[in-house]
PDB file of C-alpha atoms in Angstrom:
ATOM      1  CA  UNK A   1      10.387  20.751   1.555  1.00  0.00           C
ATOM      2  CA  UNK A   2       7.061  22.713   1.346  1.00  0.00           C
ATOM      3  CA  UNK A   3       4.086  20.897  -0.020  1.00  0.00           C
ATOM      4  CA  UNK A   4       1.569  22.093  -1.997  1.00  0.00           C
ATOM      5  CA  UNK A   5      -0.110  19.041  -3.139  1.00  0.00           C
ATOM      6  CA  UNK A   6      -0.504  17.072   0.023  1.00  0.00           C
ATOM      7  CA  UNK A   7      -0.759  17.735   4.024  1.00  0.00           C
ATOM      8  CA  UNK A   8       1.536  16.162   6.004  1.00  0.00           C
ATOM      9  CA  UNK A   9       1.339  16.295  10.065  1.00  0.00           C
ATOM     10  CA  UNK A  10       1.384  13.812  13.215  1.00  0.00           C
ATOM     11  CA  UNK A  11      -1.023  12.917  15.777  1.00  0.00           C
ATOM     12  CA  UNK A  12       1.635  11.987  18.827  1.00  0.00           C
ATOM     13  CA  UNK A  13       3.305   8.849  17.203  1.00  0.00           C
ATOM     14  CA  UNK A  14       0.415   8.488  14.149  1.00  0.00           C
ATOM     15  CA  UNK A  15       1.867   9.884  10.608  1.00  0.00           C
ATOM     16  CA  UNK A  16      -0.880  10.916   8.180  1.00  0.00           C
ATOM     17  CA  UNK A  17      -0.777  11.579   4.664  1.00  0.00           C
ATOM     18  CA  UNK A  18      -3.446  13.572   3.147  1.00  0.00           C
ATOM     19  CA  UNK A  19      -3.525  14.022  -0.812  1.00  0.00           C
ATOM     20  CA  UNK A  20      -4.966  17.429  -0.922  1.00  0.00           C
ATOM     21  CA  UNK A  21      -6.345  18.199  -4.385  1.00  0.00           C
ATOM     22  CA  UNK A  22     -10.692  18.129  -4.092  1.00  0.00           C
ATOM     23  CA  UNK A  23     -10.889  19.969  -7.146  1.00  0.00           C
ATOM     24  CA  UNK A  24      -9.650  17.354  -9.324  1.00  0.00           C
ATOM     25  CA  UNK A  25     -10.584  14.150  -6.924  1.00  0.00           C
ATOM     26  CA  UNK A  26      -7.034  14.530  -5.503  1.00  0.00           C
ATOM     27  CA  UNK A  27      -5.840  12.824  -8.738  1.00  0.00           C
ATOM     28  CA  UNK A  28      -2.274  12.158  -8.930  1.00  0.00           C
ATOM     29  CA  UNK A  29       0.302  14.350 -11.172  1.00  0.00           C
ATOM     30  CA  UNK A  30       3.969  14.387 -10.673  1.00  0.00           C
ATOM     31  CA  UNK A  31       4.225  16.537  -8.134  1.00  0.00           C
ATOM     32  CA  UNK A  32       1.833  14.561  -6.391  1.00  0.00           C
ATOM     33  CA  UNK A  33       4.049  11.685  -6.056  1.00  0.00           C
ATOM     34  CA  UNK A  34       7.420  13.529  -5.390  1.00  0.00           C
ATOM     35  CA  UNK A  35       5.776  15.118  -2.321  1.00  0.00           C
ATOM     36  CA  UNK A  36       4.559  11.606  -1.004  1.00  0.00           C
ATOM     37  CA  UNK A  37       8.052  10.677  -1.504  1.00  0.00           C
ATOM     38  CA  UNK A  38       9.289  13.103   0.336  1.00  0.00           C
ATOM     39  CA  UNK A  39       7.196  12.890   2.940  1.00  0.00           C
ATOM     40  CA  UNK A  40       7.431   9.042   3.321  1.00  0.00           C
ATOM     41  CA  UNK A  41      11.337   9.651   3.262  1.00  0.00           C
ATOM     42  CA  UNK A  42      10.518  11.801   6.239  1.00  0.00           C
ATOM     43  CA  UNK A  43       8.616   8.707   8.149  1.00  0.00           C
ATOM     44  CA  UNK A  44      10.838   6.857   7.666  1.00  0.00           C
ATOM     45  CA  UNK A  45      14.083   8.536   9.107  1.00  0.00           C
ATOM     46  CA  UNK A  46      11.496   9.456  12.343  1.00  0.00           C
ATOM     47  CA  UNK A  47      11.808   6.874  14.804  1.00  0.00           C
ATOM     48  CA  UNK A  48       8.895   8.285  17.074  1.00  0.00           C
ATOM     49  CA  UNK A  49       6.705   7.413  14.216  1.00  0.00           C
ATOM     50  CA  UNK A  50       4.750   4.166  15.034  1.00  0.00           C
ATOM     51  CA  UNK A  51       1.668   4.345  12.191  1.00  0.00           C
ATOM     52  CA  UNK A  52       1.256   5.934   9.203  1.00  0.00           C
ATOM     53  CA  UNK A  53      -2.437   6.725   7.877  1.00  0.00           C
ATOM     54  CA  UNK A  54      -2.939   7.924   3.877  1.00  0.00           C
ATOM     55  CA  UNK A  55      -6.215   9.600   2.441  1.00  0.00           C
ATOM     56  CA  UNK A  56      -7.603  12.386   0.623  1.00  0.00           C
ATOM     57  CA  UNK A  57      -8.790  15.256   1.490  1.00  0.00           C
ATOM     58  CA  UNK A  58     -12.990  16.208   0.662  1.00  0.00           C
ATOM     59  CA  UNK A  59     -15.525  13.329   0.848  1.00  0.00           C
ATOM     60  CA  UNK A  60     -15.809  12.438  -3.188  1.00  0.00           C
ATOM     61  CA  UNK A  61     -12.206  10.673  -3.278  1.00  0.00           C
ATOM     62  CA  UNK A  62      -8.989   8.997  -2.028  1.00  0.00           C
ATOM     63  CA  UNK A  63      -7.364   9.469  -4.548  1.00  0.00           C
ATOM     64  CA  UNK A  64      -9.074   9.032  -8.554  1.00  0.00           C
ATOM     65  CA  UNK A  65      -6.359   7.462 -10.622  1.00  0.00           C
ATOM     66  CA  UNK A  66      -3.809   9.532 -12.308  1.00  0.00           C
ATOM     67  CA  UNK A  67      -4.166  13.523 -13.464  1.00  0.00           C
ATOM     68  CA  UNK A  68      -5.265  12.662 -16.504  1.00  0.00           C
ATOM     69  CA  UNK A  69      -4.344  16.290 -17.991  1.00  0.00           C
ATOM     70  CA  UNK A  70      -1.263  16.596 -17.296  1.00  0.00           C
ATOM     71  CA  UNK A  71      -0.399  13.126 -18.696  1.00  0.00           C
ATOM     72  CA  UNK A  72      -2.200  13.378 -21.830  1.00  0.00           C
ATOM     73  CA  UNK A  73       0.490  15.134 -23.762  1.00  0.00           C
ATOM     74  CA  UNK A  74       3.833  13.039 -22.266  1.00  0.00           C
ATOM     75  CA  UNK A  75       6.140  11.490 -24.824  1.00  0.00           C
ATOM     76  CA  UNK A  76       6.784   7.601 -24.802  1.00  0.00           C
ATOM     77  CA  UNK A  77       9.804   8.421 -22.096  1.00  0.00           C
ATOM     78  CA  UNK A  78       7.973  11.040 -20.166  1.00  0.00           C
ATOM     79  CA  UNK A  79       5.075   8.042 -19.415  1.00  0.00           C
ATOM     80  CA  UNK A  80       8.060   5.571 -18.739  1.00  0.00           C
ATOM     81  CA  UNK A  81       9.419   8.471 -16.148  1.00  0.00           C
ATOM     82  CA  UNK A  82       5.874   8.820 -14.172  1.00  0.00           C
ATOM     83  CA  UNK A  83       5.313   5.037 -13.813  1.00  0.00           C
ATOM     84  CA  UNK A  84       9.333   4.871 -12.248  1.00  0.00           C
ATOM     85  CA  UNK A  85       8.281   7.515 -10.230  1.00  0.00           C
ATOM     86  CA  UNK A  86       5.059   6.123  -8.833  1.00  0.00           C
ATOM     87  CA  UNK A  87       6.403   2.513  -8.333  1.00  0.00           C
ATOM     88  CA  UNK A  88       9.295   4.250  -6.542  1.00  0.00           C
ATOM     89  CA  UNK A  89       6.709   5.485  -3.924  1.00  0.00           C
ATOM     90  CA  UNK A  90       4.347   2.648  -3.347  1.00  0.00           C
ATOM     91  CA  UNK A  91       7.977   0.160  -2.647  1.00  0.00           C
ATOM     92  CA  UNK A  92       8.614   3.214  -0.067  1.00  0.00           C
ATOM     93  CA  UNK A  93       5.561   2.639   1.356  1.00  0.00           C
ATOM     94  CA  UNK A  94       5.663  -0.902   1.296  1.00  0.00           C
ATOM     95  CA  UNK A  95       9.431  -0.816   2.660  1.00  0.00           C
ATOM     96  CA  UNK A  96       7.741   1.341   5.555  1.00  0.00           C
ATOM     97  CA  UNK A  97       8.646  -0.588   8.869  1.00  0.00           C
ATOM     98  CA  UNK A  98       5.841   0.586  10.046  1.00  0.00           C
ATOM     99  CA  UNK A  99       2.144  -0.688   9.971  1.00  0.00           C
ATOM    100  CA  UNK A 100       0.176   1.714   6.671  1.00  0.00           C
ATOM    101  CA  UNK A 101      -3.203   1.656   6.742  1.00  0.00           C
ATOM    102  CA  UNK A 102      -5.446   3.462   3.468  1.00  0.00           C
ATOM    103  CA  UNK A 103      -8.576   5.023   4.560  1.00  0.00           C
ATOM    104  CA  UNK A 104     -10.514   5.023   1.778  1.00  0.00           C
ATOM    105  CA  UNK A 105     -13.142   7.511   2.187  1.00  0.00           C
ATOM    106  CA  UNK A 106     -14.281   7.889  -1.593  1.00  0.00           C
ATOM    107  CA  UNK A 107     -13.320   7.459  -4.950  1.00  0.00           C
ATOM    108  CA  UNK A 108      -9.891   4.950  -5.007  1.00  0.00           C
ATOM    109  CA  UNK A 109      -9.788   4.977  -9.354  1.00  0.00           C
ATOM    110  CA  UNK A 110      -6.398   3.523 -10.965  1.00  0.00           C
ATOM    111  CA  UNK A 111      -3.482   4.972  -9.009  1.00  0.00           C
ATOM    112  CA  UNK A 112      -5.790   4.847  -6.228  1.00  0.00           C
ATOM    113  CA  UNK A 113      -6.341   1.425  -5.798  1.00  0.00           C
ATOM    114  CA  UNK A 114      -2.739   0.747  -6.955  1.00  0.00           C
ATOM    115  CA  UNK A 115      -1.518   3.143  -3.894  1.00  0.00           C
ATOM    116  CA  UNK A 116      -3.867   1.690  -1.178  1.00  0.00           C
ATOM    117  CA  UNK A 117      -3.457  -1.939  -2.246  1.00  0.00           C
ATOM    118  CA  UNK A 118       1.004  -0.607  -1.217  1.00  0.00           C
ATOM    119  CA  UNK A 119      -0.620  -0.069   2.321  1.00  0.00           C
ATOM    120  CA  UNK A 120      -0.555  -2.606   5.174  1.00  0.00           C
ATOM    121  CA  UNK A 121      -4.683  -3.281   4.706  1.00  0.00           C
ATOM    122  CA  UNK A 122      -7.748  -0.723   3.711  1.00  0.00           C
ATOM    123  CA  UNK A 123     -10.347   0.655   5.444  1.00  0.00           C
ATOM    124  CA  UNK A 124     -13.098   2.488   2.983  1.00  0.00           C
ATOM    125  CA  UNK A 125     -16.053   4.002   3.550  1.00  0.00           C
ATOM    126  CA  UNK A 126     -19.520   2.395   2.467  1.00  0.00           C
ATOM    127  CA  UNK A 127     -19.410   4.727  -0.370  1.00  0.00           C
ATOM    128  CA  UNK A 128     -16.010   3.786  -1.706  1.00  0.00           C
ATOM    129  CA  UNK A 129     -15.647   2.637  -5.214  1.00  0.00           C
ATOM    130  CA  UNK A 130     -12.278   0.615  -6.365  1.00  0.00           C
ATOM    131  CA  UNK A 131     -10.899  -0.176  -9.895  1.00  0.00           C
ATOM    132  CA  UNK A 132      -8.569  -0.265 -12.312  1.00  0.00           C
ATOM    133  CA  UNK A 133     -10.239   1.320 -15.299  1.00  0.00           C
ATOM    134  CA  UNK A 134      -6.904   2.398 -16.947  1.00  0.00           C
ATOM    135  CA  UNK A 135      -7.824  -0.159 -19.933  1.00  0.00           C
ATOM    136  CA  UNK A 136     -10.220   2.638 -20.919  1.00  0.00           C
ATOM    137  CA  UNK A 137      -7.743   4.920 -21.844  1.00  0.00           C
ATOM    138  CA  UNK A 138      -5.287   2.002 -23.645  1.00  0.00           C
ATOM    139  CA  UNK A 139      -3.446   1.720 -21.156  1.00  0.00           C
ATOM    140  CA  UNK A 140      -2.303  -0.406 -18.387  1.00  0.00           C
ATOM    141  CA  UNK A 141      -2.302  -0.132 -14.135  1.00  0.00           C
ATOM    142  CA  UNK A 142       1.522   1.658 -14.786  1.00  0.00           C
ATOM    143  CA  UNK A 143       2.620   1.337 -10.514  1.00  0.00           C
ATOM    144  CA  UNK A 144       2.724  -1.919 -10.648  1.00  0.00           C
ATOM    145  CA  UNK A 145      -0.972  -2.766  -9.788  1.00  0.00           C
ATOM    146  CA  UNK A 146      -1.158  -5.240 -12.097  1.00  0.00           C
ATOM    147  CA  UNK A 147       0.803  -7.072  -9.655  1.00  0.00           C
ATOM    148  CA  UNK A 148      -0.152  -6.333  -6.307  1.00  0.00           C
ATOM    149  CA  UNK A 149      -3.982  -6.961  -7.301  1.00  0.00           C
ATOM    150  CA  UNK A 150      -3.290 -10.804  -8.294  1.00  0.00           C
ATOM    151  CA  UNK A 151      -1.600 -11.307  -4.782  1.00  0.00           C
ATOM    152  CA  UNK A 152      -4.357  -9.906  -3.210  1.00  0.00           C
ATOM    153  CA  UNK A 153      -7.435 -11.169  -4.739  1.00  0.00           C
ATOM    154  CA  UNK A 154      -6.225 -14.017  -7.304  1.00  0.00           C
ATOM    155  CA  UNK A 155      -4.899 -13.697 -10.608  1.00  0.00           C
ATOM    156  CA  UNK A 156      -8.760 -14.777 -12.240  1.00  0.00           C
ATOM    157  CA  UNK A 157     -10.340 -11.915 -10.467  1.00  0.00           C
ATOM    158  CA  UNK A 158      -7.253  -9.438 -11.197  1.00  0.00           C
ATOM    159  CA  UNK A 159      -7.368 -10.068 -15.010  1.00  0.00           C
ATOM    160  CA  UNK A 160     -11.195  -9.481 -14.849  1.00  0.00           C
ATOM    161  CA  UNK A 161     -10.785  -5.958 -12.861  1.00  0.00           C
ATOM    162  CA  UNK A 162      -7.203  -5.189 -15.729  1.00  0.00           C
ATOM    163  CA  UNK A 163      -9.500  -6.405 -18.707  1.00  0.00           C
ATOM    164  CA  UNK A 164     -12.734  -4.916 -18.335  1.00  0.00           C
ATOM    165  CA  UNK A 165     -12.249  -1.363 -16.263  1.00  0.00           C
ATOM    166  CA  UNK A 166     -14.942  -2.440 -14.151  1.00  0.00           C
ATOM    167  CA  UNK A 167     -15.526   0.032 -11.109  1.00  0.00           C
ATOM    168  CA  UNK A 168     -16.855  -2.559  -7.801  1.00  0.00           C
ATOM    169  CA  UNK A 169     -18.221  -0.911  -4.252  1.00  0.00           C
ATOM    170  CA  UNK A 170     -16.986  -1.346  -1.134  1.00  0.00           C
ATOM    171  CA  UNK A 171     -19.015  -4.430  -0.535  1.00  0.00           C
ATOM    172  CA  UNK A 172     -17.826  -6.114  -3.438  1.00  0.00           C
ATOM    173  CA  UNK A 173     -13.836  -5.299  -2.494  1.00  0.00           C
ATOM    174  CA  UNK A 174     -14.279  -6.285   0.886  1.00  0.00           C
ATOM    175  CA  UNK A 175     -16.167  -9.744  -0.392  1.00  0.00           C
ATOM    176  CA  UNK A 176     -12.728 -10.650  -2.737  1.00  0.00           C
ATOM    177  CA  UNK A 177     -10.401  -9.622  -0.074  1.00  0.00           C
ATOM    178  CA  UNK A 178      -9.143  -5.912  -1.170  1.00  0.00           C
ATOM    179  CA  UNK A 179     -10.317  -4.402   1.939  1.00  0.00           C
ATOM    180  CA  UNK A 180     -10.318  -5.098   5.146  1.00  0.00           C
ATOM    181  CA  UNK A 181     -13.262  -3.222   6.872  1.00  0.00           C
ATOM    182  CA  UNK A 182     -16.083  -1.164   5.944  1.00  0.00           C
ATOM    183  CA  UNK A 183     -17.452   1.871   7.748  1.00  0.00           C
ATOM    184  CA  UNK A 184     -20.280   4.570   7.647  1.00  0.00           C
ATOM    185  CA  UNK A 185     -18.159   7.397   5.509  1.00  0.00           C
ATOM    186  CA  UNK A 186     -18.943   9.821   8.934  1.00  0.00           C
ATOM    187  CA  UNK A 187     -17.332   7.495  10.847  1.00  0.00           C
ATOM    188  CA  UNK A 188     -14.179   6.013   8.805  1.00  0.00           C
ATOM    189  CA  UNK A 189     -11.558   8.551  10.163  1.00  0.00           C
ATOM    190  CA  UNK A 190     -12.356   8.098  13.694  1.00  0.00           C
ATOM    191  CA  UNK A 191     -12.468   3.955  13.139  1.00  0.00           C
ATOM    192  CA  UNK A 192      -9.058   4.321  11.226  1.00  0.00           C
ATOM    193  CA  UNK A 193      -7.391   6.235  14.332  1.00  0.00           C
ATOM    194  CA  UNK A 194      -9.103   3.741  16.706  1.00  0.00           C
ATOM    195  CA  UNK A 195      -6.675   0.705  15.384  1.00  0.00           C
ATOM    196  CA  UNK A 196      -3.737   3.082  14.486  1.00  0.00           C
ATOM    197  CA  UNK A 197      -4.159   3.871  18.356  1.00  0.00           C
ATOM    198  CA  UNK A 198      -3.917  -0.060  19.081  1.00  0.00           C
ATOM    199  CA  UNK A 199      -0.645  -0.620  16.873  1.00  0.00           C
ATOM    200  CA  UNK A 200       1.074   2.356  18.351  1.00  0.00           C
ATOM    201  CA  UNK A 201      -0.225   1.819  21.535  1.00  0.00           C
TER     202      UNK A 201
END
């Protein structure tokens, strides 16, 4: 399978998955998430594969929540279809025997955060910015985010970030335990490959 909305390619035994849209903050649309499926598929049936790293391509964003123009005009069942769809991929990722590390290195918006908090832990750059600001639209965190927030930072905190939209820094994810490690943006990728070195190492 060709891509055209992500790059896929290997660094000896390190898998990386790059979301490759910088026009549109690498947002997520359909195709977006059939790819990723694809290419964790891929991962997983390579046994020379020891790591897997996921980001976005451009500086701005990891990936900012879902593309919000191409869902704006899907029926009650089309929604239903694109939620499947993207919970199918993050419990690929999760399934993954592999360690998965995000590198955040902008913008990690609704889908975003939901995607990255399916990875083993996070790295994000200083300038990263995490939510869940899908409330705005009347809607809910639709990949199961909802879910994997409360295990990660309590269910208090989780309703707060659900409830309000709020958009929190780096700092403040790191301080209630979404991410792991923070790191000058011109220096994330190189930190990332540093430990995905270690675990395949």
């Amino acid at each position: 399978m060709s891509y055209e909305t992500i790059l896929y390619s290997k660094e000896e035994t390190i898998a990386i998955i790059k979301v490759n849209r910088p026009k549109v903050l690498n947002a997520i649309s359909p195709t977006v998430v059939v790819e990723m499926i694809d290419a964790v598929e891929k991962i997983a049936a390579d046994t020379s594969i020891k790591a897997l790293i996921l980001t976005g391509e451009g500086e701005k964003a990891f990936i900012a929540g879902a593309d919000i123009a191409s869902m704006k005009d899907y029926t009650p069942l089309e929604g239903k279809f694109f939620s499947r769809q993207g919970q199918e991929l993050l419990f690929r990722l999760e399934a993954l025997p592999i360690p998965v590390i995000a590198c955040v290195n902008g913008f990690a918006l609704g889908g975003g955060t939901e995607i990255s908090m399916a990875c083993d832990f996070i790295y994000a750059a200083d300038s990263a910015k995490f939510g869940q600001p899908e409330i705005t639209l009347g809607i809910i965190p639709g990949f199961g985010g909802t879910q994997r927030l409360s295990r990660l930072v309590g269910k208090a905190m989780a309703k707060e970030l659900c409830m309000t939209g709020v958009i929190i820094s780096a700092q403040e994810a790191k301080g209630i335990g979404l991410v792991n490690k923070i790191f000058p943006k011109e220096s994330l990728w190189e930190e990332t490959m540093k430990v995905a070195k270690v675990l395949t190492s």
